[in-house]
PDB file of N, CA and C in Angstrom:
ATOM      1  N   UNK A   1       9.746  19.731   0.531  1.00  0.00           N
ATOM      2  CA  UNK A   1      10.649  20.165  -0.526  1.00  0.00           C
ATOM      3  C   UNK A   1      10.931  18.967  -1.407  1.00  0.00           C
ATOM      4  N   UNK A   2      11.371  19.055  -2.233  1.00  0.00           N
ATOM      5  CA  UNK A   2      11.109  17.713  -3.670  1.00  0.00           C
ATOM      6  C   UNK A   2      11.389  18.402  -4.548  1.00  0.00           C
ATOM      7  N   UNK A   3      11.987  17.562  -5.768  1.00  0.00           N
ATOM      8  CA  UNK A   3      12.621  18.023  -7.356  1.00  0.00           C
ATOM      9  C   UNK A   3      11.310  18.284  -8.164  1.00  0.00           C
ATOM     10  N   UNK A   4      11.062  19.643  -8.486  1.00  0.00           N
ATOM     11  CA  UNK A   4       9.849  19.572  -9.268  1.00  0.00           C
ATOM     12  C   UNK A   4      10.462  18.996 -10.583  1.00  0.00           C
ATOM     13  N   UNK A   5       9.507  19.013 -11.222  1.00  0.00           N
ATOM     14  CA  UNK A   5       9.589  18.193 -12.412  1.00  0.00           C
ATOM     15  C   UNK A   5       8.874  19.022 -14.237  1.00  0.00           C
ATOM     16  N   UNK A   6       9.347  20.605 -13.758  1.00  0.00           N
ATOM     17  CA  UNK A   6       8.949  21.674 -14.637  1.00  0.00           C
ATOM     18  C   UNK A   6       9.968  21.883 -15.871  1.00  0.00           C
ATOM     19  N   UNK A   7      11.059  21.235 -15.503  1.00  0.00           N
ATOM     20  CA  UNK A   7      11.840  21.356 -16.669  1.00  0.00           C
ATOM     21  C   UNK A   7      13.672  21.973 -15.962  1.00  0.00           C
ATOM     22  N   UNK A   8      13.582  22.299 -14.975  1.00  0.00           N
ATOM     23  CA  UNK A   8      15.208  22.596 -14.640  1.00  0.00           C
ATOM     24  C   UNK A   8      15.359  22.167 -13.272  1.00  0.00           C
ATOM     25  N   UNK A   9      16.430  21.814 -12.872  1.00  0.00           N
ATOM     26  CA  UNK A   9      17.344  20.694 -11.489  1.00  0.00           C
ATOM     27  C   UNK A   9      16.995  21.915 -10.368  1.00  0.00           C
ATOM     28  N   UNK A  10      15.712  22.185  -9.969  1.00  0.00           N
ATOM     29  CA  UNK A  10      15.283  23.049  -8.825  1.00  0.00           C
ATOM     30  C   UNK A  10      14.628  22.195  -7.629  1.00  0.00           C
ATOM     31  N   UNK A  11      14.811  22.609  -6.044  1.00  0.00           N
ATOM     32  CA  UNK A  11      14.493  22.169  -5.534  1.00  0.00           C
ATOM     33  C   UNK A  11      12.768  23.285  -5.376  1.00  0.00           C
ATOM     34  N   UNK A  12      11.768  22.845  -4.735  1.00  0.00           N
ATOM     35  CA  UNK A  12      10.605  23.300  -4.768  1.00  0.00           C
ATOM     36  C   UNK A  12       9.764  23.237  -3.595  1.00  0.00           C
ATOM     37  N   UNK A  13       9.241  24.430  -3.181  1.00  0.00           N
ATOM     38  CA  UNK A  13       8.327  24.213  -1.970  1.00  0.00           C
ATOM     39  C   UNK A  13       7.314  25.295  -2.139  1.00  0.00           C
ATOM     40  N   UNK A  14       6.199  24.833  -1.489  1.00  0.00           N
ATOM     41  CA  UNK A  14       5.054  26.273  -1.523  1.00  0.00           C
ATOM     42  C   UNK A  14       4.645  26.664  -0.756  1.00  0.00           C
ATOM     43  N   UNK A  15       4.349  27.785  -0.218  1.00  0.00           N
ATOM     44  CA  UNK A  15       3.944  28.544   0.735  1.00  0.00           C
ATOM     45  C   UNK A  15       1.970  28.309   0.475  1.00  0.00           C
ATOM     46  N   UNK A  16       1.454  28.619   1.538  1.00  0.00           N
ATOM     47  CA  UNK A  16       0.339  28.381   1.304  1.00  0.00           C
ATOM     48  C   UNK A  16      -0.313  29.375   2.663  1.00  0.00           C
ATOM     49  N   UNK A  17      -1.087  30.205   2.049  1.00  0.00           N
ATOM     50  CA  UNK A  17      -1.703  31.693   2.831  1.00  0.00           C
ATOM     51  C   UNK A  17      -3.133  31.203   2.882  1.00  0.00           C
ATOM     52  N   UNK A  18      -3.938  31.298   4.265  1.00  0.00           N
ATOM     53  CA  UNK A  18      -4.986  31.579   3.770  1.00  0.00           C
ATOM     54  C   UNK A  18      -6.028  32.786   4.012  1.00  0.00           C
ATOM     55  N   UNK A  19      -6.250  33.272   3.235  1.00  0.00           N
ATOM     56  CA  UNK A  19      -6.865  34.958   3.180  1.00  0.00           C
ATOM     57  C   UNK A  19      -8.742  34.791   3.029  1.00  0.00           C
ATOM     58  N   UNK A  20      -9.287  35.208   3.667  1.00  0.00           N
ATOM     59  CA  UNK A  20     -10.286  35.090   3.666  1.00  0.00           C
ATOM     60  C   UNK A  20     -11.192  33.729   3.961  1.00  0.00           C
ATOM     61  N   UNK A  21     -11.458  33.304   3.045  1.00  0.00           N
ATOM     62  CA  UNK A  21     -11.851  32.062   2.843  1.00  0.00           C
ATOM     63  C   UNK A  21     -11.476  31.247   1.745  1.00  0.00           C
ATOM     64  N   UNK A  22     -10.354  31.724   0.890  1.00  0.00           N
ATOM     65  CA  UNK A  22      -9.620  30.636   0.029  1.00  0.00           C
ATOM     66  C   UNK A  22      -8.091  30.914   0.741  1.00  0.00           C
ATOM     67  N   UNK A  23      -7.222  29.771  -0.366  1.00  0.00           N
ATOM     68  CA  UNK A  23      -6.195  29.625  -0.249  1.00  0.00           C
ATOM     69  C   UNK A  23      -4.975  30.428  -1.086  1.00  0.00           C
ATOM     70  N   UNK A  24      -3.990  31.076  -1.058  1.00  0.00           N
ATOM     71  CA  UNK A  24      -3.301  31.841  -2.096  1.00  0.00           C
ATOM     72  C   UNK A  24      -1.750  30.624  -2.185  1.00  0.00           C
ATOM     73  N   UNK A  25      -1.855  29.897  -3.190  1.00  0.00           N
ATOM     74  CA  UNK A  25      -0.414  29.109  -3.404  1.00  0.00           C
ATOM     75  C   UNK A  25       1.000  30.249  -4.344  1.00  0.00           C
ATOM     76  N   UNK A  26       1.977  30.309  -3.271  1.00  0.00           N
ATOM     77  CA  UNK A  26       3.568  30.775  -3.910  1.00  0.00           C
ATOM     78  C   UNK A  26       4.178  29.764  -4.235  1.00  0.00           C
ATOM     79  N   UNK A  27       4.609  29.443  -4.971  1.00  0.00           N
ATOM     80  CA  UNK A  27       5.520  28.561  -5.643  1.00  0.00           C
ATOM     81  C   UNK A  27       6.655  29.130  -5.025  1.00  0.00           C
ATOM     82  N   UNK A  28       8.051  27.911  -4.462  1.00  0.00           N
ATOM     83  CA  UNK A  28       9.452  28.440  -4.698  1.00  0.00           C
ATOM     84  C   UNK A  28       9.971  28.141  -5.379  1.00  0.00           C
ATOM     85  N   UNK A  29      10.799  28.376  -5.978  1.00  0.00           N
ATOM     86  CA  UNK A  29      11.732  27.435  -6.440  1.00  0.00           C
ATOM     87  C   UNK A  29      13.461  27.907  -6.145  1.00  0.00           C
ATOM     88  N   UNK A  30      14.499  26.657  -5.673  1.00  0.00           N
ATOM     89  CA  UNK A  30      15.620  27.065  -5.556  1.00  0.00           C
ATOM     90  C   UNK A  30      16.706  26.436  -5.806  1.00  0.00           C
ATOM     91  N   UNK A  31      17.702  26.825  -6.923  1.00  0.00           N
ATOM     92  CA  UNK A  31      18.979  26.316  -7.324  1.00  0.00           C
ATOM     93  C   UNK A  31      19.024  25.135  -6.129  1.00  0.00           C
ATOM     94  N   UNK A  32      19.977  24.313  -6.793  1.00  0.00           N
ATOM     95  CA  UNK A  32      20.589  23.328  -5.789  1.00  0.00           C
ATOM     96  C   UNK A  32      21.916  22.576  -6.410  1.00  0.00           C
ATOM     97  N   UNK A  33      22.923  22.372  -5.586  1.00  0.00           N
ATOM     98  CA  UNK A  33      24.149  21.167  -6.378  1.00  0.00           C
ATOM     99  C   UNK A  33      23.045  19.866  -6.933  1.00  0.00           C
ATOM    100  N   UNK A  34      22.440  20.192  -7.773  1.00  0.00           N
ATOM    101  CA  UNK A  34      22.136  18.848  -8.439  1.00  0.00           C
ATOM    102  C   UNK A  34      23.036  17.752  -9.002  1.00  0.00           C
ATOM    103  N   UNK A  35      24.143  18.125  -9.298  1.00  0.00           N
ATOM    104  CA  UNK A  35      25.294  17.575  -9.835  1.00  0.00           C
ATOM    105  C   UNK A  35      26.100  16.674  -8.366  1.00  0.00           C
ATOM    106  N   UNK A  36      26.375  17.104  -7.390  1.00  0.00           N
ATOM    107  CA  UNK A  36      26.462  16.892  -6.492  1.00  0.00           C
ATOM    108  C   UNK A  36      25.674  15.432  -6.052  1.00  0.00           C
ATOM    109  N   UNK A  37      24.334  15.728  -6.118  1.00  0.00           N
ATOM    110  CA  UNK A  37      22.914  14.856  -6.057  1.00  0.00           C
ATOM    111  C   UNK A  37      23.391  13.418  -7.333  1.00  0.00           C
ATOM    112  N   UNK A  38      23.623  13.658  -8.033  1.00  0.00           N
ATOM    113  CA  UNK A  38      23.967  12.787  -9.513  1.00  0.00           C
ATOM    114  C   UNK A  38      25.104  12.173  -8.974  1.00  0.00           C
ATOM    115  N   UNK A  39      25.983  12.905  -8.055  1.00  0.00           N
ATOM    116  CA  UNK A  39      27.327  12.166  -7.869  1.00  0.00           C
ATOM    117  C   UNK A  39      27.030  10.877  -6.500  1.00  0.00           C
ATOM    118  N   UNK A  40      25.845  11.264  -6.044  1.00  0.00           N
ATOM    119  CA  UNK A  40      26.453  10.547  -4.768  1.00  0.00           C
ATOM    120  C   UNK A  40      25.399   9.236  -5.359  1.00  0.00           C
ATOM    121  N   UNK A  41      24.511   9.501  -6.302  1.00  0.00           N
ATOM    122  CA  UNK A  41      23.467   8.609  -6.872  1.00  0.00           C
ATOM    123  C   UNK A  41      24.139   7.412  -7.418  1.00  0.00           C
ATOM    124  N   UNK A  42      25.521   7.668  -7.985  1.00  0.00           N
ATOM    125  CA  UNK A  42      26.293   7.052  -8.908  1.00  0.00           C
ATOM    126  C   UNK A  42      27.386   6.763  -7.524  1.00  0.00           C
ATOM    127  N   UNK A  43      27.888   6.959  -6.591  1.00  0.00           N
ATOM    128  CA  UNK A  43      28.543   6.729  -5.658  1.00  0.00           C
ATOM    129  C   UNK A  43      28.071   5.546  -4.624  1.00  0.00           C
ATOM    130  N   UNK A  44      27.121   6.142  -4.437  1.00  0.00           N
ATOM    131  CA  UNK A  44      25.682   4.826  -3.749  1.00  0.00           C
ATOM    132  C   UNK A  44      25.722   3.707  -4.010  1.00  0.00           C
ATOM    133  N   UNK A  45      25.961   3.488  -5.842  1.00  0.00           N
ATOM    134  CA  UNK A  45      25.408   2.369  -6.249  1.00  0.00           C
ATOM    135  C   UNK A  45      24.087   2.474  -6.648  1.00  0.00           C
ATOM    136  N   UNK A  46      23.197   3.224  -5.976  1.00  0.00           N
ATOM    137  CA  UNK A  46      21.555   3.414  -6.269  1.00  0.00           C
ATOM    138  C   UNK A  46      21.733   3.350  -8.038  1.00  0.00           C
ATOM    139  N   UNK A  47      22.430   4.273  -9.110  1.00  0.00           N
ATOM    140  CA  UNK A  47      22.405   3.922 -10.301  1.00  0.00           C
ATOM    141  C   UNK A  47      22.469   2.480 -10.792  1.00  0.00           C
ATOM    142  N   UNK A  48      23.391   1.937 -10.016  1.00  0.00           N
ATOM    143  CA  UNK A  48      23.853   0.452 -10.888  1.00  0.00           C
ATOM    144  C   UNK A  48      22.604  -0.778 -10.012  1.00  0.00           C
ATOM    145  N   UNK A  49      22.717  -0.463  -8.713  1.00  0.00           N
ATOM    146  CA  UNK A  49      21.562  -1.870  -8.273  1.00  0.00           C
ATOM    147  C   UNK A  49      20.347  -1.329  -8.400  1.00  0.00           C
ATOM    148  N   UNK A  50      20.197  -0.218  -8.615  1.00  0.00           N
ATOM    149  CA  UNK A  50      18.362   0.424  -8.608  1.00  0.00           C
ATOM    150  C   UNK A  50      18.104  -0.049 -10.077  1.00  0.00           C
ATOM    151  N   UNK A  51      18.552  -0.396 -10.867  1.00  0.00           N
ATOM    152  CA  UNK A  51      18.284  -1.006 -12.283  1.00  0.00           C
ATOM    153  C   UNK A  51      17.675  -0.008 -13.341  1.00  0.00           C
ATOM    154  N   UNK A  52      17.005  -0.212 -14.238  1.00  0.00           N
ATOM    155  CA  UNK A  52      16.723   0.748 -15.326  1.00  0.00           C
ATOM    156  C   UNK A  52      15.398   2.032 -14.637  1.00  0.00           C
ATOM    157  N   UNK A  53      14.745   1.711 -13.965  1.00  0.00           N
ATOM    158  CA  UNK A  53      13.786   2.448 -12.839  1.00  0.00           C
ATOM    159  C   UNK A  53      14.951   3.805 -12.223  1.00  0.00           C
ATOM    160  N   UNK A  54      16.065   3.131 -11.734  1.00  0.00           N
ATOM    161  CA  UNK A  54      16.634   3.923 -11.196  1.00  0.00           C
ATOM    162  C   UNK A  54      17.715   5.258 -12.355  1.00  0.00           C
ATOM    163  N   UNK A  55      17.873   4.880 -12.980  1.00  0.00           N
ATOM    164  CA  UNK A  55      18.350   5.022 -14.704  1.00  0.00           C
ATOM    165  C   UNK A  55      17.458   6.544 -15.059  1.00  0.00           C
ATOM    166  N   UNK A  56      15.847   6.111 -15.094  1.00  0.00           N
ATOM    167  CA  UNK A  56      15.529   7.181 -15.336  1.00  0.00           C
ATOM    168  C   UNK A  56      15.112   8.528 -14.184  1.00  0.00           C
ATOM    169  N   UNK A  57      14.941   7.646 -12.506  1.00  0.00           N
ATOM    170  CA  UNK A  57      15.247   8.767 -11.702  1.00  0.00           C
ATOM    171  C   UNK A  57      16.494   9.661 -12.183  1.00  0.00           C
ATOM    172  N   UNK A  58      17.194   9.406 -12.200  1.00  0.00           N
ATOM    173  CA  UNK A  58      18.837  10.027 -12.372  1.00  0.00           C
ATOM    174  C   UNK A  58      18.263  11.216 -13.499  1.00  0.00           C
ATOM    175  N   UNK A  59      17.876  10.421 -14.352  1.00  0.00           N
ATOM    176  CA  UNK A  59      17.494  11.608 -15.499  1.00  0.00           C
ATOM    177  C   UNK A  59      16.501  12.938 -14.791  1.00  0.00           C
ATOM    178  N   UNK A  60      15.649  12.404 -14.339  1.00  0.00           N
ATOM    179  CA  UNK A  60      14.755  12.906 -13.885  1.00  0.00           C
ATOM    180  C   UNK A  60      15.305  14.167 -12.904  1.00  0.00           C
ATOM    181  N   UNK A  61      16.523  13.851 -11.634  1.00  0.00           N
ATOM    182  CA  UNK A  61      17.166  14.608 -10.965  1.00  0.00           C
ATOM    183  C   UNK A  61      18.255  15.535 -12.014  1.00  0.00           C
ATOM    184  N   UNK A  62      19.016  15.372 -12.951  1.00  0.00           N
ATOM    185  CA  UNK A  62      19.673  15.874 -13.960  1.00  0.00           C
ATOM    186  C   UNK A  62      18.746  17.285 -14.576  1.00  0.00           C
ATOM    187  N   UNK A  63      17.399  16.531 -15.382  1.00  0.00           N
ATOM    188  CA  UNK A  63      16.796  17.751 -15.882  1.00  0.00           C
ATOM    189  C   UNK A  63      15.862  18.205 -16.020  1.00  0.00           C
ATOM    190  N   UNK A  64      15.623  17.762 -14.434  1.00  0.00           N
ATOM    191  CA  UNK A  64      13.948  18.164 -13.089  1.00  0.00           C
ATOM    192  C   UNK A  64      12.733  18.603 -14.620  1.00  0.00           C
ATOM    193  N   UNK A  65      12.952  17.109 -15.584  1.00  0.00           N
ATOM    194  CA  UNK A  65      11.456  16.555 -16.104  1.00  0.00           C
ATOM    195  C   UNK A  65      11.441  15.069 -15.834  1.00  0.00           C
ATOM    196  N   UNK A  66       9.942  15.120 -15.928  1.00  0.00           N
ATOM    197  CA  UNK A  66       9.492  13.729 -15.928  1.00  0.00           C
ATOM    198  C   UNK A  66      10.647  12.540 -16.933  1.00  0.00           C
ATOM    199  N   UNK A  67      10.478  11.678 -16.300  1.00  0.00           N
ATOM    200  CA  UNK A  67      11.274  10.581 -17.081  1.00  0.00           C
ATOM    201  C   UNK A  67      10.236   9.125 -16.998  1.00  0.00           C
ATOM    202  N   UNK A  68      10.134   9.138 -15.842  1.00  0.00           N
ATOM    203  CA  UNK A  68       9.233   7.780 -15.769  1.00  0.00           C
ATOM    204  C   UNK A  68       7.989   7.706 -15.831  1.00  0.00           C
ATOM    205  N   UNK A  69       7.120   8.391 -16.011  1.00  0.00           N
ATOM    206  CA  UNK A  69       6.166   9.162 -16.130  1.00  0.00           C
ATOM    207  C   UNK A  69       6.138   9.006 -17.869  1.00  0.00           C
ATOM    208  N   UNK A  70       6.967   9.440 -18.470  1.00  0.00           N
ATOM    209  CA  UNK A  70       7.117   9.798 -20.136  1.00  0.00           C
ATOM    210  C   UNK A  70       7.299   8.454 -20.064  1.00  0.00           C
ATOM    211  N   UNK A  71       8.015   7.778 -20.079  1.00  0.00           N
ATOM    212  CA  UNK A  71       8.022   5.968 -20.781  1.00  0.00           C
ATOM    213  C   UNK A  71       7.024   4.979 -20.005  1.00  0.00           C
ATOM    214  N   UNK A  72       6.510   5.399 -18.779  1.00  0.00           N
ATOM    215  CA  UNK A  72       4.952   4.645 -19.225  1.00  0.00           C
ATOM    216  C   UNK A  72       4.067   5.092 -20.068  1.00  0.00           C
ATOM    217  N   UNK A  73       3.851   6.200 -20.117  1.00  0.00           N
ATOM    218  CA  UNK A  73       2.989   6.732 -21.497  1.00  0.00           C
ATOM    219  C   UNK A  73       3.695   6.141 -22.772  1.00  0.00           C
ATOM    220  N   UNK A  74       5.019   6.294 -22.999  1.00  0.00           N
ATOM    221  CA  UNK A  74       5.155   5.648 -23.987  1.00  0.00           C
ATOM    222  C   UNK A  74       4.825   3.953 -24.323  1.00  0.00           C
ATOM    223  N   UNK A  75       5.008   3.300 -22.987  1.00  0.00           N
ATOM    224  CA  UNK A  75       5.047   1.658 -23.334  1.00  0.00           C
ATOM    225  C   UNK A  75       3.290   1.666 -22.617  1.00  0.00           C
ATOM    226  N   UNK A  76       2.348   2.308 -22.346  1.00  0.00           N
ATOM    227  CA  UNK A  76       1.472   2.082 -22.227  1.00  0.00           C
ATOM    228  C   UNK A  76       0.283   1.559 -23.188  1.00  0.00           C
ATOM    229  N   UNK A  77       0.970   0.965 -24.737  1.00  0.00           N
ATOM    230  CA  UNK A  77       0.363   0.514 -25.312  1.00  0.00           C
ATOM    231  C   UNK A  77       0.188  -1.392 -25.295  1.00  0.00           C
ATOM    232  N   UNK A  78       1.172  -1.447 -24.504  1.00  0.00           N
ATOM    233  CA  UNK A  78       1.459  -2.954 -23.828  1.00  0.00           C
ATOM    234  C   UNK A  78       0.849  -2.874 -22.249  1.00  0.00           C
ATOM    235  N   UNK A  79       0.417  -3.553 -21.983  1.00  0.00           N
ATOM    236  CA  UNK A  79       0.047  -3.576 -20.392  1.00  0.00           C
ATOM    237  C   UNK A  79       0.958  -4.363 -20.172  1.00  0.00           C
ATOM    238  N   UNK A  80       1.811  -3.342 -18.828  1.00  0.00           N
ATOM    239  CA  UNK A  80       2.892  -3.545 -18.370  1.00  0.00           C
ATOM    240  C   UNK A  80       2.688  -5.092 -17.094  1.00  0.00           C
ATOM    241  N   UNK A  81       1.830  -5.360 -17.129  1.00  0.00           N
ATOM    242  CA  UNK A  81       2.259  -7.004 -16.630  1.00  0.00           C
ATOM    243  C   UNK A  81       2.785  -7.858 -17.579  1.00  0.00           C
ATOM    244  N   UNK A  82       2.640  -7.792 -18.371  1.00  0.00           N
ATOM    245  CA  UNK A  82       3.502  -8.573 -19.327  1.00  0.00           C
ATOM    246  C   UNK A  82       5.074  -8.534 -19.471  1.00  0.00           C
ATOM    247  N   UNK A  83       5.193  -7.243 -18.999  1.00  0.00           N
ATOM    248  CA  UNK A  83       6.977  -6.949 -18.258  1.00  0.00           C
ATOM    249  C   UNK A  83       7.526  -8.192 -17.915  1.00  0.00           C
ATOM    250  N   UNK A  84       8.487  -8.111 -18.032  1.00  0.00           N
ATOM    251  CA  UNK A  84       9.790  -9.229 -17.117  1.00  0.00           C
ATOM    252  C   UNK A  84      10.762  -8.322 -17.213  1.00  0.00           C
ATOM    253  N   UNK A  85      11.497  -8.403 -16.209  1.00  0.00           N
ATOM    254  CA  UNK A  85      12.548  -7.919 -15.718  1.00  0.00           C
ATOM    255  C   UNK A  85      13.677  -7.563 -16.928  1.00  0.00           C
ATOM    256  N   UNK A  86      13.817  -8.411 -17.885  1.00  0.00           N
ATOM    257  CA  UNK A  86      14.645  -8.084 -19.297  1.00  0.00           C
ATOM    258  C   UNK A  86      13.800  -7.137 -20.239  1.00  0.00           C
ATOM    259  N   UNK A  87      12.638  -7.400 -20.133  1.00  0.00           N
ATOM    260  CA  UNK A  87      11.809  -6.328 -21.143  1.00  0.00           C
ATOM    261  C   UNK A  87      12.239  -5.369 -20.733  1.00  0.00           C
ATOM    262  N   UNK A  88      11.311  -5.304 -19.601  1.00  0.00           N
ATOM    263  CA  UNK A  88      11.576  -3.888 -19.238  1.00  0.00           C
ATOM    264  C   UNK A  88      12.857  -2.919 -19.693  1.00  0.00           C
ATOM    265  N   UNK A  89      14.053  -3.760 -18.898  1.00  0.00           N
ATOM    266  CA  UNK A  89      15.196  -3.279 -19.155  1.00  0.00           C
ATOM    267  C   UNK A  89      15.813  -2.513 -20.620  1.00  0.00           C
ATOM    268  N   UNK A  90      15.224  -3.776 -21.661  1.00  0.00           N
ATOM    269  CA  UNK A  90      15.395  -3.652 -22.862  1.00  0.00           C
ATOM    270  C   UNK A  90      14.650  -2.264 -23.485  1.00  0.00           C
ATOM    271  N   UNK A  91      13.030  -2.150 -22.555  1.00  0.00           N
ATOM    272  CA  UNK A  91      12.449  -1.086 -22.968  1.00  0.00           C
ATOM    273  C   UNK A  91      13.019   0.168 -22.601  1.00  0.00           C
ATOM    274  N   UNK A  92      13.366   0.319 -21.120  1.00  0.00           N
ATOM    275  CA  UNK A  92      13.812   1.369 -21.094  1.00  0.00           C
ATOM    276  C   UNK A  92      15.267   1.833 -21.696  1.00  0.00           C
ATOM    277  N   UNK A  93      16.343   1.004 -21.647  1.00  0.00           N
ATOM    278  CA  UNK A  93      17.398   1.391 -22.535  1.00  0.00           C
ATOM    279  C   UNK A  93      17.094   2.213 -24.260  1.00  0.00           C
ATOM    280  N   UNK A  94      16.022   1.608 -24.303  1.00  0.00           N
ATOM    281  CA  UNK A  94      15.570   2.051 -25.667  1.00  0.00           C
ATOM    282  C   UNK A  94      15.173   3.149 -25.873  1.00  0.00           C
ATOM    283  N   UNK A  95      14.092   3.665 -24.622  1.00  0.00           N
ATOM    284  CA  UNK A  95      13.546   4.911 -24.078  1.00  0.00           C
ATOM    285  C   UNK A  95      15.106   5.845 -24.110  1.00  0.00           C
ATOM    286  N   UNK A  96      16.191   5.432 -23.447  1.00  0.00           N
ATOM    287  CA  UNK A  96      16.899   6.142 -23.172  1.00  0.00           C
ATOM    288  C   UNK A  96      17.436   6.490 -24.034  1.00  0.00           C
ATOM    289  N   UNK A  97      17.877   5.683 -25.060  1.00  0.00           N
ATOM    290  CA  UNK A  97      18.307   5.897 -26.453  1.00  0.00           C
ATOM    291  C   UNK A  97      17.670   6.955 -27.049  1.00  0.00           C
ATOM    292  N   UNK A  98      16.683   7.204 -27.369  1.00  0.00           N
ATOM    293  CA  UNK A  98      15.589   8.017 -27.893  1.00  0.00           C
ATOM    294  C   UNK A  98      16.205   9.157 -28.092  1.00  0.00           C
ATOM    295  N   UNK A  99      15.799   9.415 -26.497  1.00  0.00           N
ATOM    296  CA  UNK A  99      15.549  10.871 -25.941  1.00  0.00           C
ATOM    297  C   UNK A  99      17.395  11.667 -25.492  1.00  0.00           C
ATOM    298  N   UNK A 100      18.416  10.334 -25.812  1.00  0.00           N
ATOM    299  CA  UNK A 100      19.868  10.820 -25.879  1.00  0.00           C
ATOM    300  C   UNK A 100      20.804  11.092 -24.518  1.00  0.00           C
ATOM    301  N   UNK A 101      19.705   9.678 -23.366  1.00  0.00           N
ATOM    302  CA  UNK A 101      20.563  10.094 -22.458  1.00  0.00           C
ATOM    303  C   UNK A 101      21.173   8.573 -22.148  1.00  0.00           C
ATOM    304  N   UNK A 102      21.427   7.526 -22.705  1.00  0.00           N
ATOM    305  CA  UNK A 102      22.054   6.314 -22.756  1.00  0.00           C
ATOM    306  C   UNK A 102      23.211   6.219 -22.266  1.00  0.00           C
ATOM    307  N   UNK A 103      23.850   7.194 -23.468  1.00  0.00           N
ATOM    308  CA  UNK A 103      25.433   7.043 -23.312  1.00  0.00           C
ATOM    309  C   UNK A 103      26.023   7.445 -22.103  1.00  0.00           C
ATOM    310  N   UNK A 104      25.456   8.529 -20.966  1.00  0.00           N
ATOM    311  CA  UNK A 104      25.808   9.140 -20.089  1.00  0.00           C
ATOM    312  C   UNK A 104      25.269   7.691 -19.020  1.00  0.00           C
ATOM    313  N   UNK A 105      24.756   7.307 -19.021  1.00  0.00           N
ATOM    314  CA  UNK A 105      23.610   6.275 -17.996  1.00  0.00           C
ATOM    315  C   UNK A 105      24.895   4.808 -18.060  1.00  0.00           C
ATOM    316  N   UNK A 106      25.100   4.751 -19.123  1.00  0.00           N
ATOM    317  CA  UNK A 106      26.086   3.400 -19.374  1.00  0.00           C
ATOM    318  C   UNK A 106      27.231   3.673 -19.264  1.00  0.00           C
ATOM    319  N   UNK A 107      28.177   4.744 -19.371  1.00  0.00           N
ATOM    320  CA  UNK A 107      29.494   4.946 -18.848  1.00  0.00           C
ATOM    321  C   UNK A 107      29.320   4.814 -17.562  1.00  0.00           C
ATOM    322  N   UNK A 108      28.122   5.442 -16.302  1.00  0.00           N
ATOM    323  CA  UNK A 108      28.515   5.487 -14.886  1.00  0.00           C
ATOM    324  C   UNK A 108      27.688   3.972 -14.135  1.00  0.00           C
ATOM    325  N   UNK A 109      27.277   2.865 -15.251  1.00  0.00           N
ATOM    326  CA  UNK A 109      27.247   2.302 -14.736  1.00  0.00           C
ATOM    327  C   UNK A 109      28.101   1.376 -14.265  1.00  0.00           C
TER     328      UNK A 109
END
């Protein structure tokens, strides 16, 4: 079970049949306190010492899409060894800016 990453805060699992000689995949999908999940993320500490990485998990659990995934594609025009620990940071705050989830990310830090 794991946060798919289709677009809404669902938890996800699949059933898997096999009939004949192939396989038949069910998708589940099922509500969950995601909010709940966000609270204890920010309770943890995991938000504030997991650093900007952890910044966009949060997003990612909030609104079960990709987050980190989307800003390497975006900064994948730099090869990310060239990162340092402030780039990065700098990059993703920027990422976050973007896409309008900053302000929520920097109040609970």
């Amino acid at each position: 079970v794991g946060v798919p990453l289709h677009g809404a805060p669902e938890a996800q699992y699949i059933v898997l049949t096999q009939k004949n000689n192939s396989w038949q995949i069910e998708p589940h999908y099922i509500p969950y306190d995601y909010q709940s999940a966000l609270n204890e993320f920010v309770l943890s500490g995991m938000l504030s010492r997991g650093g900007p990485i952890a910044w966009l998990l949060y997003i990612e659990i909030k609104t079960g899409s990709r987050q980190l995934s989307k800003f390497l594609e975006d900064a994948k025009q730099k090869s990310l060894k060239d990162f340092d620990a402030d780039t990065l940071k700098t990059k993703i705050t920027k990422y976050l800016i973007k896409f309008g989830y900053w302000e929520e990310i920097k109040v609970k830090l």
